[in-house]
mmCIF file of C-alpha atoms in Angstrom:
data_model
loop_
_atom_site.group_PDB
_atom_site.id
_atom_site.type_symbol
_atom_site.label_atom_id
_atom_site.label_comp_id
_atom_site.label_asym_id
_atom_site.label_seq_id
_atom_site.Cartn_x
_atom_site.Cartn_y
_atom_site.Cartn_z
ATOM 1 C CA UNK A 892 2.228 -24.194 -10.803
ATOM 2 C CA UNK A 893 1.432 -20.467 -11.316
ATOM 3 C CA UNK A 894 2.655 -18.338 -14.233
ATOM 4 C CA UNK A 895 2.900 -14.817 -13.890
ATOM 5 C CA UNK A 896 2.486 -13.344 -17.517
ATOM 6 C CA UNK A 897 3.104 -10.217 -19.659
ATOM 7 C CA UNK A 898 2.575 -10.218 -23.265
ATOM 8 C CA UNK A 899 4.099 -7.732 -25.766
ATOM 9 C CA UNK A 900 3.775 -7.097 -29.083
ATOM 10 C CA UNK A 901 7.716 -8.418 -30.713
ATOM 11 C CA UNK A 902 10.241 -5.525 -30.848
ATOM 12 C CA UNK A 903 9.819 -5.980 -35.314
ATOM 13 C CA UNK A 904 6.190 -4.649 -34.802
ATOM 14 C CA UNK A 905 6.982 -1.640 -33.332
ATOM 15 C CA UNK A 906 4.531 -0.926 -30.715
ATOM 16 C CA UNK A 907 4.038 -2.338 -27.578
ATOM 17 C CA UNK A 908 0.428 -3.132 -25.761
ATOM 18 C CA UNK A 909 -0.566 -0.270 -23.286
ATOM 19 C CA UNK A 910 -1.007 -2.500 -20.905
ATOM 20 C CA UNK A 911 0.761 -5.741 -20.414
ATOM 21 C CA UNK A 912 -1.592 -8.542 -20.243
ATOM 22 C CA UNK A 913 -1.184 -10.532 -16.461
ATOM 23 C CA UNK A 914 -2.481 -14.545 -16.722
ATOM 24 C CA UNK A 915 -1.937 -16.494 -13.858
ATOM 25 C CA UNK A 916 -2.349 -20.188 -14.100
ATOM 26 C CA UNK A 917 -2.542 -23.226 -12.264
ATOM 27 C CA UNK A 918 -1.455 -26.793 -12.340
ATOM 28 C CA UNK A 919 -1.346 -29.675 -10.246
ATOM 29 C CA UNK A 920 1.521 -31.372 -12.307
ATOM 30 C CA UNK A 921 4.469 -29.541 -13.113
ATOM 31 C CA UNK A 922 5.188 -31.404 -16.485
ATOM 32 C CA UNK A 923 2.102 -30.028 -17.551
ATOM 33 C CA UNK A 924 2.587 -26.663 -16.769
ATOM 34 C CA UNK A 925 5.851 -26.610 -18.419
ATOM 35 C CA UNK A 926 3.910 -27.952 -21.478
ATOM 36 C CA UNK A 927 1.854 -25.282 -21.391
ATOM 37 C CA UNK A 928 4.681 -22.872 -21.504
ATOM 38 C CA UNK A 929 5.932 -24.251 -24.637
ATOM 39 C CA UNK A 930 2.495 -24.554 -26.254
ATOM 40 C CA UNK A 931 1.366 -20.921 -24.935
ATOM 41 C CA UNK A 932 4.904 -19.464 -26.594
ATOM 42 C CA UNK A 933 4.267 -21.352 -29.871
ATOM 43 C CA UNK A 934 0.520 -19.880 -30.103
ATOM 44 C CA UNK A 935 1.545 -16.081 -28.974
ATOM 45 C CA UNK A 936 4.213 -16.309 -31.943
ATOM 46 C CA UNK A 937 1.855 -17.466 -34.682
ATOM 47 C CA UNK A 938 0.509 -13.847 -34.226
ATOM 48 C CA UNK A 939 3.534 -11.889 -33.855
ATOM 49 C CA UNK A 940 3.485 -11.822 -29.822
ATOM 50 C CA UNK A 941 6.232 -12.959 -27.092
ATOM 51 C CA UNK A 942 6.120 -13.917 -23.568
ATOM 52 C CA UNK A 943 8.251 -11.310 -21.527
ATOM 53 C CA UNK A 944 11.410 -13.420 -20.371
ATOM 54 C CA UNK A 945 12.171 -11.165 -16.949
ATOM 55 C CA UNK A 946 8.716 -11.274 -16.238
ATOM 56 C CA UNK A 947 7.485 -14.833 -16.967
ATOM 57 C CA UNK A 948 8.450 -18.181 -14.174
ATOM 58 C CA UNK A 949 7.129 -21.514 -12.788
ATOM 59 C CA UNK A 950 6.714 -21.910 -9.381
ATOM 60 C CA UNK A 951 5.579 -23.951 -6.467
ATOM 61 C CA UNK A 952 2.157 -23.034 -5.093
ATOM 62 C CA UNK A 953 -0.322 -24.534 -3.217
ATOM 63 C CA UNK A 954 -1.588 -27.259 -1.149
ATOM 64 C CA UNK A 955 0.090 -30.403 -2.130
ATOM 65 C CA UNK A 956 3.277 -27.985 -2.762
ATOM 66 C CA UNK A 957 3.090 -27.233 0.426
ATOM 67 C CA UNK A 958 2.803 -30.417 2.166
ATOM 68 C CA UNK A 959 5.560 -31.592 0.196
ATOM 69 C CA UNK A 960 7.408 -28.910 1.249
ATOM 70 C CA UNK A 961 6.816 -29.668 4.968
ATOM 71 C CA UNK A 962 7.673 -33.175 4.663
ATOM 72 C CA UNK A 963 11.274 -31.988 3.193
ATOM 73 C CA UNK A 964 11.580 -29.458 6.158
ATOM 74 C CA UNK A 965 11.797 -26.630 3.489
ATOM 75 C CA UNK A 966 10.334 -22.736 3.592
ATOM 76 C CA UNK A 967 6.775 -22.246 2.735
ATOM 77 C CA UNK A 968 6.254 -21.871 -1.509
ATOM 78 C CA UNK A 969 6.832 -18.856 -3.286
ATOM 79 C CA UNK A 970 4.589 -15.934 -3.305
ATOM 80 C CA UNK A 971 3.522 -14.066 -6.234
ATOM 81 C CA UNK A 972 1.707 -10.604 -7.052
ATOM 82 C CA UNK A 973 -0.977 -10.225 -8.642
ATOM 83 C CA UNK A 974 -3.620 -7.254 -9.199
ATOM 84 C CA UNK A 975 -2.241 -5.287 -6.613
ATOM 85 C CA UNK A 976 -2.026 -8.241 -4.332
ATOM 86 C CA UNK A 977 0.649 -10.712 -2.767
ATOM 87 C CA UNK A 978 -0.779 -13.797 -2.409
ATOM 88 C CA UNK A 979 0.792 -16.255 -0.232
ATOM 89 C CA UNK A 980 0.303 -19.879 0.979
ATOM 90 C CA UNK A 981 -0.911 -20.535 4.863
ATOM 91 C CA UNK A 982 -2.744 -22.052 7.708
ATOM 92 C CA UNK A 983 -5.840 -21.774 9.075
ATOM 93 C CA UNK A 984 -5.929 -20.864 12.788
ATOM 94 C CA UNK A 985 -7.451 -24.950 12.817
ATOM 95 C CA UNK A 986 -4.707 -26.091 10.429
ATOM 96 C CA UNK A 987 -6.183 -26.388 6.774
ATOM 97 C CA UNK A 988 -4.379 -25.165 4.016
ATOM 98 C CA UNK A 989 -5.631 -21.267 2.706
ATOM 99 C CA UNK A 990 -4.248 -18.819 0.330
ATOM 100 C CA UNK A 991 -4.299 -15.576 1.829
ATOM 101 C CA UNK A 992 -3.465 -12.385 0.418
ATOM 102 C CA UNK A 993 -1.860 -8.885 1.744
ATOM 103 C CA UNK A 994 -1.123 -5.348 -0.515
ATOM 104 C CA UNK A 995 1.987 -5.873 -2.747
ATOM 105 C CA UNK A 996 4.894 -3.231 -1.010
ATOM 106 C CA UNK A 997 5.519 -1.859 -4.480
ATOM 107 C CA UNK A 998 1.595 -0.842 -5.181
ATOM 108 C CA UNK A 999 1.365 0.544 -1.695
ATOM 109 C CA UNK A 1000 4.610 2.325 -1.725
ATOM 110 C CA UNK A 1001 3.546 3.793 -5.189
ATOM 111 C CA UNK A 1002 -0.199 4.712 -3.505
ATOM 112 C CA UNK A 1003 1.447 6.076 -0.247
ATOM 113 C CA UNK A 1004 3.835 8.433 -2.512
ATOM 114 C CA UNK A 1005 0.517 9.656 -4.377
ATOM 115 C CA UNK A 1006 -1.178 10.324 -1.137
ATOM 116 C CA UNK A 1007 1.502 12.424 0.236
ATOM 117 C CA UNK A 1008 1.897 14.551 -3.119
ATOM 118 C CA UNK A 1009 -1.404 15.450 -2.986
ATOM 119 C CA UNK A 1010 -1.838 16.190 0.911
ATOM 120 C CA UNK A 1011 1.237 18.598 0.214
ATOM 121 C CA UNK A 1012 -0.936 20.311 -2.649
ATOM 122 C CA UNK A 1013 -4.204 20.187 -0.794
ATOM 123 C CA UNK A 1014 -2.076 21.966 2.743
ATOM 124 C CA UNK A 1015 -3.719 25.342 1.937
ATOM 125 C CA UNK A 1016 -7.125 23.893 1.531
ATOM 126 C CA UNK A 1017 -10.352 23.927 4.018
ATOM 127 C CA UNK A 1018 -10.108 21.520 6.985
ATOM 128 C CA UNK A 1019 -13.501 19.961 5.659
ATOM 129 C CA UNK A 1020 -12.279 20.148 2.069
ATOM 130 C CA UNK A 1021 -8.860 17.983 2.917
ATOM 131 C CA UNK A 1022 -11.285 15.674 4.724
ATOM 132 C CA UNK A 1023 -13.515 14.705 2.559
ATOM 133 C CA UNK A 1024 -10.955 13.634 0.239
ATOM 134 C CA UNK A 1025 -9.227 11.742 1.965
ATOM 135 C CA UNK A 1026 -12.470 9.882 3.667
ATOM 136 C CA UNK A 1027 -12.771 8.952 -0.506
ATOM 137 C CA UNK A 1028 -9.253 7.781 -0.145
ATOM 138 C CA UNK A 1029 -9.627 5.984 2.403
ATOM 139 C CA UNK A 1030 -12.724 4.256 1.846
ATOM 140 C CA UNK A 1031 -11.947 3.695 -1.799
ATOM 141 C CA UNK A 1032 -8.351 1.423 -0.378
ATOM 142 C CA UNK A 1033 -10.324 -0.395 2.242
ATOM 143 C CA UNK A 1034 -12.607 -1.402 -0.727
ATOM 144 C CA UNK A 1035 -10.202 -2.974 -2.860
ATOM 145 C CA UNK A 1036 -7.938 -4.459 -0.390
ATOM 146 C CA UNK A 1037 -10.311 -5.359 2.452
ATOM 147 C CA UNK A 1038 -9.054 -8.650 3.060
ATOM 148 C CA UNK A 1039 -9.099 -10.971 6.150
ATOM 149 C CA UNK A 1040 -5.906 -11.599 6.084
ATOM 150 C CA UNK A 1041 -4.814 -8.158 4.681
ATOM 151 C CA UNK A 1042 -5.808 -6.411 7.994
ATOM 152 C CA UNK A 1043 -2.136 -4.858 9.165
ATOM 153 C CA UNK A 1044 -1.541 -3.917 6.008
ATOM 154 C CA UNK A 1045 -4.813 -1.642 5.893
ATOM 155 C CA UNK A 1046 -4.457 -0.523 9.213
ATOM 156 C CA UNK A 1047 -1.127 0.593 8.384
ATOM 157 C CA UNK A 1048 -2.228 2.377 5.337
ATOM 158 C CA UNK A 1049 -4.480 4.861 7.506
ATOM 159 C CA UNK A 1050 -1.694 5.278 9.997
ATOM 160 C CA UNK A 1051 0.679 6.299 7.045
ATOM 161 C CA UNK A 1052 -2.488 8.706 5.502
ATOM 162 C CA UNK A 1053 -2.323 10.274 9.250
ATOM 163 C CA UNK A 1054 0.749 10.881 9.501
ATOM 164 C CA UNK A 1055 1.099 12.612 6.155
ATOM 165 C CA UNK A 1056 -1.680 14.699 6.748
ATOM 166 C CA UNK A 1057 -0.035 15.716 10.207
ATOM 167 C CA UNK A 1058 3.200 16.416 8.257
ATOM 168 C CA UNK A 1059 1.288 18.521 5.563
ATOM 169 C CA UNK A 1060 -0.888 20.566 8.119
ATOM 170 C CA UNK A 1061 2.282 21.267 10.328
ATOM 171 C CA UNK A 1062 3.924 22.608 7.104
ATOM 172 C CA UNK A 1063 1.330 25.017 7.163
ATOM 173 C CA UNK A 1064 0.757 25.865 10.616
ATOM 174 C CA UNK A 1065 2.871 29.177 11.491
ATOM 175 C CA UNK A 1066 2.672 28.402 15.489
ATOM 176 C CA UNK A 1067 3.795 24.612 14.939
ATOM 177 C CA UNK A 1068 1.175 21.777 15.065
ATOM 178 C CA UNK A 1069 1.464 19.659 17.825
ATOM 179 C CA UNK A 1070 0.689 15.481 17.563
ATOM 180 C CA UNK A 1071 -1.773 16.512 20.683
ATOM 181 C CA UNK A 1072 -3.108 19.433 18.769
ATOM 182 C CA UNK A 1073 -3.571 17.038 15.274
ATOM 183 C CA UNK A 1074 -5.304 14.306 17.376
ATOM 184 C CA UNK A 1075 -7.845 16.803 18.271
ATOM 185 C CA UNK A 1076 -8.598 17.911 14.753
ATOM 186 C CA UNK A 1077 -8.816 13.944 14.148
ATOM 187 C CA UNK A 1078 -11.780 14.211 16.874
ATOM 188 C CA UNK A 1079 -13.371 16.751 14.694
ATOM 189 C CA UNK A 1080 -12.551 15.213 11.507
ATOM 190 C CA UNK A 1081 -12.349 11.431 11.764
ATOM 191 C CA UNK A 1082 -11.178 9.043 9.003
ATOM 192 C CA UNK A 1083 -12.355 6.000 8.632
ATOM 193 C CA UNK A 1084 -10.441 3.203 10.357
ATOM 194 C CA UNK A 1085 -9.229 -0.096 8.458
ATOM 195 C CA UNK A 1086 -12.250 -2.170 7.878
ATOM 196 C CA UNK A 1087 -13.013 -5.646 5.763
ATOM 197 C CA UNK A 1088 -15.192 -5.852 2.711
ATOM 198 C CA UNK A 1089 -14.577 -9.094 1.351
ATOM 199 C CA UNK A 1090 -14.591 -12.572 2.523
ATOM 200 C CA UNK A 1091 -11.526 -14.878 1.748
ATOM 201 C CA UNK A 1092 -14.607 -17.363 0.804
ATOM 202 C CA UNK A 1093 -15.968 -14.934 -1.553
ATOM 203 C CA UNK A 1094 -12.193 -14.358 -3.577
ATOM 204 C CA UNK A 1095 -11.041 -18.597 -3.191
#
């Protein structure tokens, strides 16, 4: 069982944290994480804290939840997010059980929104300038979420950075860029394509 935790200071204190506090933790009995619930609520309250309702839950995860899953013919457990990623339970291409993780939509919608603000500031600037930064974009993404099993999500990342650049330089371009004319500036001025960084071994 997996709880997915914010803490906040109670509404009496008057301030809040400045950043809610995330704890995810596991169980292999569900009695006992639901003990833990009541004991963790009981401890945050001695010191003026509360767990945030909307934001708090029990759930099924893992490999016996799985396989009892399977043997009632039902879906595959929940997922849940956690810094920045969705982790989900799987299969091996050889059948054992594996937790495998991909970018959570709302981080990567926020990060593609960011990316395209700034590529619509940065229009007027140098070729080289424009891609340099977002080479550091780039690499810096491919860094954090260069997962195994998070490979379509990063190589759909750098097709969305393309594509916003194309839009951004097009804005610019008084004769109309062309996708032809764009892909030759990409020969010029390659980004780095998707690439891993981390072994699942290495996060288990």
């Amino acid at each position: 069982m997996s709880g997915d935790v914010h803490v906040r200071f109670c509404e009496r204190l008057g301030v809040q944290f400045p950043r809610a506090t995330h704890l995810v933790m596991g169980f292999q009995y569900e009695s006992d994480a639901r003990k833990m619930m009541v004991a963790l609520r009981e401890r945050l309250a001695a010191f003026g804290l509360m767990l945030h309702e909307e934001k708090t839950r029990l759930l099924e995860f893992g490999r016996l939840s799985t396989e009892q899953r399977e043997a009632r013919g039902d879906r595959r457990p929940e997922t849940f997010a956690f810094l920045g990623f969705t982790h989900y339970c799987a299969r091996s291409r050889d059948g054992r059980f594996v937790v495998k993780r991909r970018t959570d939509r709302k981080r990567l919608t926020r990060k593609l929104h960011t990316v395209r603000t700034e590529q619509r500031r940065r229009m007027h600037s140098p070729l080289p300038e424009q891609h340099r930064w977002l080479c550091s974009v780039l690499r810096g993404h491919y860094r954090y979420y260069g997962l195994p099993s998070n490979w379509h999500a990063l190589d759909g990342f750098y097709d969305e950075v393309c594509r916003g650049w194309f839009r951004a330089l097009r804005r610019r371009s008084q004769r109309g860029l062309t996708w032809n004319r764009f892909n030759q500036w990409l020969e010029r001025f390659p980004l780095p394509r998707a690439a891993i960084f981390h072994t699942r071994e290495a996060l288990a």
